[in-house]
Amino acid sequence: MESLAFLTEDQVRCIQTEFGTPLFVYDERTLERRAREVLAFPNAFGLTARFAMKSLPNAAVLRLFHRLGLRIDASSGYEAERALRAGIPAADIQITAQELPKDLEGLIRQGCAFNACSVLQLNEYGRLFPNTEVSVRVNPGLGSGHSNRTNVGGPSASFGIWHEHLDEAHGVAARHGVRITGMHTHIGSGSDPEMWVHCAGLSLDIAARMPEVTRLSLGGGYKIARMSTEKEANLQDIGGRMSAQFEAFALEHGRKLHLEVEPGTYLVANAGALICTVIDVVDTGASGNIFIKIDGGMTENTRPSLYGAQHPIVVVPNEAGAARGEGDYLVAGHCCESGDTFTPAPDNPEGLGPRRLTRPEAGDALVMEACGAYCSSMSTKNYNSFPECAEVLLKADGTPQLIRRRQTLDQILENEV
Ligand SMILES: *Cc1c(COP(=O)(O)O)cnc(C)c1O
């Protein structure tokens, strides 16, 4: 059975009573520890570390990270605007977006940096800002995401300028007098240091063909262990090996490249928990299954239904010290959608993966762990007209502080005319 990561059972019960469920809790101490780890990423010639805000865009988190020294990677014009409204200075925001921001000109004029993700984007940037500098995202031709839906490099991914089209990119930049001084890749290399060395090598080979490049971003994609069986990326090990590569590059090409990293998952995934309440327990007969139904689901965390993601699950009985015994359970979300499950089979998103859990009763809390990244930000918000849930920051001194109120039905309806 899994255990709670940063909450105590008493804290779960108190938060459940005080704020209602479902709700996300983020742990300030874990966020700070992770930020310090990323800011200590080994590097040969300087480091800029950005937080990929799409993983958890709440303003309280952006401010906390920025105060500690992280800058921001925004994946849309709206995210950039959101970071600005949270008080992040424009100079500390870089936009790397599939969709060109509607107001690219305004955002750049305010001081945001731009990372062109296609030749069309580069051309548009050059037209608006001739004779400046820019960075480009390159698809170096290899990815390592754990499924096709999370793969962000290689021929099956649309992100970035395909490495064989760089001549075209240079031609477009030259026409506008734009210098490509930054190069960016984000191919998500997981936990294996050899894989990171391989990917950094690919990126450096490309940087060698881009003579004006002085900073190289290797993106995010540092794997974390959500389940206890998973292996986490070791930043010191990975960064140490990459530093050697950057030094070798400097010797060979006479350019000391500034390193950028921009993790999302690594910074926040294990700093978040989703607290739900058990609303029912049903079964499908002697040869069937037992289902725990909860007051949350894909409306809070869609990762299990989207790609079979595994998250630790813990039942916290309503009364402290209850001796309940254990059983094997499936956990079903509250949506009228058979795919709304928290327990897909580990190696088969279509299959069922019962979990050994404390025997639940209606009213108990069910805590889903490792819900800091791509849960609140990527949910199927408002499906079945369930309101967006609340978010709480557990301060370092143990006090829970509300950082997002639960949505109301009026707010769901406010744009209907
Ligand atoms: C999503 C994203 C990241 C962060 O990825 P993680 O896997 O969460 O670390 C970094 N850079 C870019 C450009 C991204 O799109």
XYZ file of C-alpha atoms and ligand atoms in Angstrom:
432
model
C 0.000 0.000 0.000
C 1.126 3.528 -0.705
C 1.623 6.163 1.974
C 1.135 9.927 2.014
C 4.053 11.974 0.712
C 3.889 15.328 2.505
C 0.523 15.396 4.289
C -0.398 13.712 7.556
C -3.738 11.925 7.866
C -4.872 14.596 10.327
C -3.987 17.357 7.865
C -5.994 15.565 5.174
C -9.057 15.385 7.443
C -8.706 19.035 8.502
C -8.302 20.297 4.937
C -11.199 18.126 3.755
C -13.455 19.679 6.422
C -12.215 23.254 6.128
C -12.135 23.678 2.337
C -14.357 20.898 0.966
C -13.406 18.507 -1.824
C -12.210 17.890 -4.443
C -9.193 20.109 -3.980
C -5.492 20.284 -4.740
C -2.895 20.812 -2.024
C 0.610 21.967 -2.965
C 3.483 21.686 -0.521
C 5.558 24.845 -0.214
C 8.545 22.998 1.244
C 8.680 20.493 -1.606
C 8.329 23.298 -4.172
C 11.226 25.172 -2.568
C 13.423 22.089 -2.367
C 12.799 21.266 -6.016
C 13.492 24.845 -7.113
C 16.820 24.806 -5.286
C 17.755 21.502 -6.952
C 17.012 22.893 -10.409
C 18.874 26.142 -9.688
C 21.900 24.029 -8.691
C 21.941 22.260 -12.070
C 25.625 21.754 -12.944
C 26.755 23.843 -15.898
C 29.952 24.817 -17.652
C 29.338 28.459 -18.625
C 26.257 29.746 -16.789
C 22.675 28.657 -16.254
C 19.178 30.049 -16.746
C 16.464 27.872 -15.222
C 12.848 28.365 -16.214
C 9.656 26.872 -14.832
C 7.425 25.439 -17.585
C 4.327 27.115 -16.204
C 1.846 25.058 -18.203
C 2.373 22.288 -15.646
C 0.980 24.388 -12.771
C 0.129 28.005 -13.639
C -1.332 29.258 -10.333
C 0.025 32.761 -9.591
C 1.066 31.779 -6.047
C 3.361 29.103 -7.487
C 4.757 31.411 -10.191
C 5.597 34.053 -7.573
C 7.147 31.540 -5.195
C 9.398 30.138 -7.922
C 10.295 33.560 -9.281
C 11.250 34.772 -5.823
C 13.637 31.808 -5.574
C 15.295 32.665 -8.900
C 13.449 30.690 -11.568
C 12.287 32.364 -14.776
C 9.245 31.377 -16.782
C 8.640 29.297 -19.908
C 5.219 30.237 -21.315
C 3.604 27.953 -23.880
C 1.040 30.412 -25.196
C 0.433 34.136 -25.357
C -2.194 33.686 -22.669
C 0.307 32.024 -20.354
C 2.740 34.884 -20.887
C -0.031 37.368 -20.060
C -0.964 35.304 -17.005
C 2.627 35.380 -15.754
C 2.748 39.159 -16.294
C -0.442 39.569 -14.281
C 1.099 37.453 -11.510
C 3.797 40.109 -11.350
C 6.590 38.308 -13.201
C 8.733 40.868 -15.098
C 8.470 40.462 -18.879
C 12.249 40.075 -19.167
C 11.957 36.829 -17.201
C 9.374 35.262 -19.509
C 10.172 33.345 -22.694
C 7.388 32.266 -25.058
C 7.677 28.850 -26.744
C 4.286 28.235 -28.313
C 2.620 26.001 -30.886
C 0.204 28.845 -31.659
C 1.664 32.248 -32.345
C 0.281 34.647 -29.696
C -2.440 36.882 -31.124
C -0.579 39.836 -29.672
C 2.999 38.736 -30.292
C 4.027 42.297 -31.009
C 2.677 43.645 -27.705
C 4.250 40.876 -25.633
C 7.670 41.307 -27.238
C 7.464 45.107 -26.915
C 6.825 44.633 -23.200
C 10.043 42.652 -23.025
C 9.140 38.952 -23.279
C 11.633 36.767 -25.149
C 10.491 34.688 -28.085
C 11.500 31.219 -29.177
C 10.329 30.592 -32.754
C 8.908 27.081 -33.157
C 8.486 27.022 -36.941
C 9.730 28.820 -40.054
C 6.407 30.656 -40.292
C 6.783 31.898 -36.681
C 10.349 32.977 -37.363
C 9.248 34.897 -40.424
C 6.458 36.641 -38.511
C 8.850 37.573 -35.715
C 11.377 38.903 -38.237
C 8.722 40.949 -40.014
C 7.698 42.580 -36.702
C 11.189 42.926 -35.216
C 13.825 43.124 -37.960
C 17.490 43.431 -36.975
C 17.048 41.830 -33.539
C 17.987 38.499 -31.975
C 15.844 35.433 -31.519
C 15.970 31.845 -30.418
C 14.564 28.901 -32.407
C 13.187 25.584 -31.304
C 14.671 22.694 -33.238
C 13.363 19.154 -33.552
C 16.658 17.252 -33.560
C 15.029 14.071 -34.752
C 14.703 12.003 -31.640
C 12.338 11.815 -28.705
C 11.932 9.488 -25.796
C 8.528 10.198 -24.222
C 6.901 7.110 -22.740
C 4.088 7.064 -25.298
C 3.306 8.600 -28.675
C 1.098 11.105 -26.894
C 3.900 12.390 -24.707
C 6.664 12.154 -27.303
C 7.865 15.650 -28.155
C 10.747 14.963 -30.571
C 11.348 12.830 -33.643
C 9.388 12.483 -36.885
C 6.064 11.869 -35.105
C 6.182 15.198 -33.218
C 5.198 18.563 -34.729
C 7.188 20.656 -32.239
C 10.023 22.824 -33.511
C 11.828 23.279 -36.814
C 12.864 19.921 -38.276
C 16.673 19.727 -38.154
C 16.949 19.292 -41.923
C 15.136 22.593 -42.508
C 17.608 24.820 -40.678
C 19.015 26.296 -43.885
C 15.559 27.578 -44.689
C 15.311 29.045 -41.170
C 18.658 30.783 -41.566
C 17.542 32.175 -44.927
C 14.342 33.613 -43.456
C 16.210 35.093 -40.480
C 18.845 36.655 -42.744
C 16.167 38.274 -44.901
C 14.970 40.182 -41.806
C 18.437 40.816 -40.442
C 17.531 38.646 -37.445
C 20.359 36.796 -35.696
C 19.604 33.360 -34.282
C 21.508 33.494 -31.009
C 19.498 30.947 -29.055
C 18.764 27.353 -29.868
C 16.169 25.306 -28.042
C 15.249 21.637 -27.928
C 12.751 19.917 -25.675
C 12.592 16.224 -26.312
C 11.978 14.879 -22.826
C 14.741 12.416 -22.154
C 13.503 10.788 -18.946
C 15.807 9.557 -16.194
C 18.633 7.765 -18.010
C 21.789 9.940 -17.982
C 23.044 8.179 -21.137
C 19.906 9.293 -22.936
C 20.473 12.883 -21.818
C 24.075 12.754 -22.975
C 22.915 11.409 -26.317
C 20.262 14.111 -26.715
C 22.593 16.901 -25.606
C 25.103 15.594 -28.137
C 22.519 15.770 -30.925
C 21.651 19.333 -29.919
C 25.301 20.377 -29.731
C 25.943 18.923 -33.206
C 23.158 21.141 -34.497
C 24.397 24.160 -32.526
C 27.752 23.649 -34.237
C 25.985 24.433 -37.534
C 24.422 27.605 -36.085
C 27.434 29.905 -35.751
C 25.708 32.763 -33.891
C 24.152 30.600 -31.184
C 25.444 31.483 -27.704
C 22.756 29.917 -25.523
C 21.349 26.434 -25.715
C 18.143 25.390 -23.968
C 17.655 21.678 -23.479
C 14.039 22.105 -22.360
C 12.412 20.007 -19.661
C 11.421 16.369 -19.467
C 13.375 15.378 -16.348
C 11.586 12.305 -15.111
C 10.325 12.028 -11.569
C 9.180 8.972 -9.639
C 5.447 9.163 -9.042
C 5.174 5.488 -8.077
C 7.784 4.055 -5.700
C 8.907 1.629 -8.433
C 9.898 4.425 -10.819
C 13.351 5.876 -11.264
C 13.913 9.620 -10.965
C 16.313 11.729 -13.039
C 19.430 12.702 -11.089
C 20.091 16.331 -12.064
C 23.585 16.414 -10.569
C 24.624 13.363 -12.573
C 22.973 14.466 -15.819
C 24.185 18.068 -15.510
C 27.705 16.981 -14.650
C 27.976 14.900 -17.811
C 26.474 17.617 -19.959
C 28.914 20.175 -18.551
C 31.745 18.065 -19.922
C 30.037 18.079 -23.319
C 29.656 21.878 -23.233
C 33.339 22.218 -22.352
C 34.370 19.951 -25.220
C 32.153 22.018 -27.548
C 33.875 25.222 -26.385
C 37.300 23.758 -27.078
C 36.293 22.626 -30.548
C 34.161 25.587 -31.666
C 35.384 28.460 -29.514
C 31.917 29.165 -28.156
C 31.045 28.970 -24.448
C 27.358 28.124 -24.593
C 25.091 29.349 -21.815
C 22.809 26.512 -20.668
C 19.076 26.816 -20.143
C 16.819 24.205 -18.579
C 13.049 24.469 -18.226
C 11.477 21.663 -16.216
C 7.799 21.525 -15.361
C 7.161 18.047 -13.986
C 10.405 17.882 -12.026
C 9.581 21.062 -10.131
C 5.979 20.419 -9.197
C 4.703 16.859 -9.800
C 5.518 15.423 -6.386
C 4.598 18.656 -4.605
C 0.865 18.229 -5.224
C -1.918 15.995 -3.929
C -5.564 15.793 -4.929
C -7.929 15.236 -2.012
C -11.323 13.763 -2.917
C -14.134 12.343 -0.814
C -15.424 8.787 -1.214
C -19.082 9.109 -2.263
C -20.002 5.454 -2.828
C -18.604 1.930 -2.935
C -20.231 -0.501 -5.406
C -19.360 -3.897 -6.836
C -20.130 -5.968 -9.901
C -20.651 -9.338 -8.216
C -18.510 -12.180 -6.986
C -16.350 -12.416 -10.122
C -16.456 -8.664 -10.791
C -14.760 -5.645 -9.237
C -15.240 -3.316 -6.321
C -15.369 0.351 -7.302
C -14.678 3.323 -5.078
C -16.554 6.335 -6.424
C -15.187 9.741 -5.540
C -16.267 13.365 -5.891
C -13.429 14.113 -8.324
C -12.144 12.569 -11.519
C -10.986 13.591 -14.985
C -12.358 17.031 -14.127
C -9.327 17.338 -11.796
C -6.782 14.846 -13.157
C -7.199 13.540 -16.673
C -3.770 11.884 -16.894
C -4.928 8.359 -15.970
C -7.709 8.403 -18.574
C -5.612 10.252 -21.174
C -2.547 8.026 -21.129
C -2.876 5.471 -18.392
C -0.732 7.470 -15.974
C -0.130 5.875 -12.574
C -0.489 7.927 -9.381
C -0.256 6.684 -5.792
C -3.645 6.459 -4.078
C -4.270 6.478 -0.317
C -7.570 6.105 1.546
C -7.697 8.210 4.706
C -10.532 7.002 6.979
C -12.818 9.612 8.428
C -12.022 8.657 12.003
C -8.419 8.548 13.166
C -7.051 5.143 14.106
C -9.800 3.152 12.340
C -8.874 -0.540 11.867
C -10.461 -1.313 8.535
C -8.397 -3.967 6.792
C -7.569 -3.848 3.089
C -8.946 -4.896 -0.265
C -8.385 -4.555 -4.002
C -10.288 -1.678 -5.514
C -10.810 0.253 -8.707
C -11.346 4.000 -8.364
C -13.969 5.645 -10.577
C -14.305 9.385 -11.076
C -17.594 11.253 -10.803
C -18.103 11.854 -14.524
C -20.587 9.966 -16.668
C -17.809 8.615 -18.827
C -16.499 5.068 -18.518
C -12.956 6.276 -19.183
C -13.058 8.412 -16.036
C -10.896 6.143 -13.918
C -7.961 6.652 -11.583
C -6.856 3.006 -11.829
C -5.889 2.046 -15.388
C -3.606 -1.013 -15.622
C 0.072 0.030 -15.399
C 1.043 -1.213 -18.867
C -2.296 -0.946 -20.610
C -4.334 2.282 -20.512
C -7.400 0.327 -21.679
C -7.119 -2.268 -18.893
C -8.123 -2.264 -15.224
C -5.480 -2.110 -12.512
C -7.029 -2.747 -9.079
C -5.117 -1.241 -6.154
C -4.618 -2.612 -2.656
C -6.190 0.048 -0.440
C -7.611 0.541 3.037
C -11.275 -0.578 3.018
C -13.165 2.665 2.337
C -16.461 4.038 3.578
C -18.453 6.936 2.167
C -17.134 10.170 3.642
C -13.510 9.022 3.839
C -10.871 11.017 2.019
C -9.166 9.490 -1.001
C -5.845 11.168 -1.718
C -4.239 10.920 -5.120
C -0.551 11.791 -4.902
C 1.928 13.259 -7.396
C -0.786 15.573 -8.745
C 1.265 18.781 -8.935
C 1.997 18.698 -12.674
C -0.477 18.649 -15.561
C -3.448 17.871 -13.312
C -5.125 21.114 -12.303
C -3.824 22.726 -15.513
C -4.866 19.952 -17.911
C -8.180 18.675 -16.568
C -11.422 18.281 -18.523
C -12.689 21.306 -16.647
C -16.465 21.710 -16.349
C -17.402 18.387 -17.947
C -20.760 17.322 -16.460
C -20.865 20.959 -15.271
C -18.666 20.186 -12.273
C -17.008 23.418 -11.134
C -13.254 23.894 -11.281
C -11.967 22.793 -7.874
C -10.093 24.777 -5.243
C -6.322 24.912 -4.709
C -4.508 25.239 -1.387
C -0.860 25.940 -0.630
C 0.418 24.135 2.465
C 2.808 26.709 3.876
C 6.173 25.671 5.282
C 4.783 26.158 8.812
C 1.926 23.727 8.113
C -0.896 26.242 7.574
C -3.108 25.634 4.542
C -3.673 28.798 2.523
C -6.377 29.024 -0.134
C -4.801 30.072 -3.457
C -7.778 29.412 -5.733
C -11.443 29.397 -4.784
C -13.797 26.703 -6.041
C -15.668 27.900 -9.128
C -19.392 28.580 -8.848
C -22.149 27.553 -11.262
C -22.661 31.253 -12.039
C -19.048 31.473 -13.190
C -19.504 28.445 -15.434
C -22.507 30.149 -17.037
C -21.286 33.731 -17.135
C -20.418 33.839 -20.848
C -23.612 32.234 -22.107
C -25.792 34.789 -23.887
C 6.091 21.264 -21.483
C 7.386 21.871 -21.757
C 8.425 21.821 -20.818
C 8.317 21.061 -19.517
O 8.240 19.683 -19.700
P 8.253 18.709 -18.434
O 8.165 17.357 -19.039
O 7.063 19.057 -17.618
O 9.512 18.938 -17.704
C 9.582 22.501 -21.098
N 9.736 23.166 -22.253
C 8.770 23.213 -23.192
C 8.995 23.977 -24.433
C 7.580 22.563 -22.984
O 6.635 22.605 -23.917
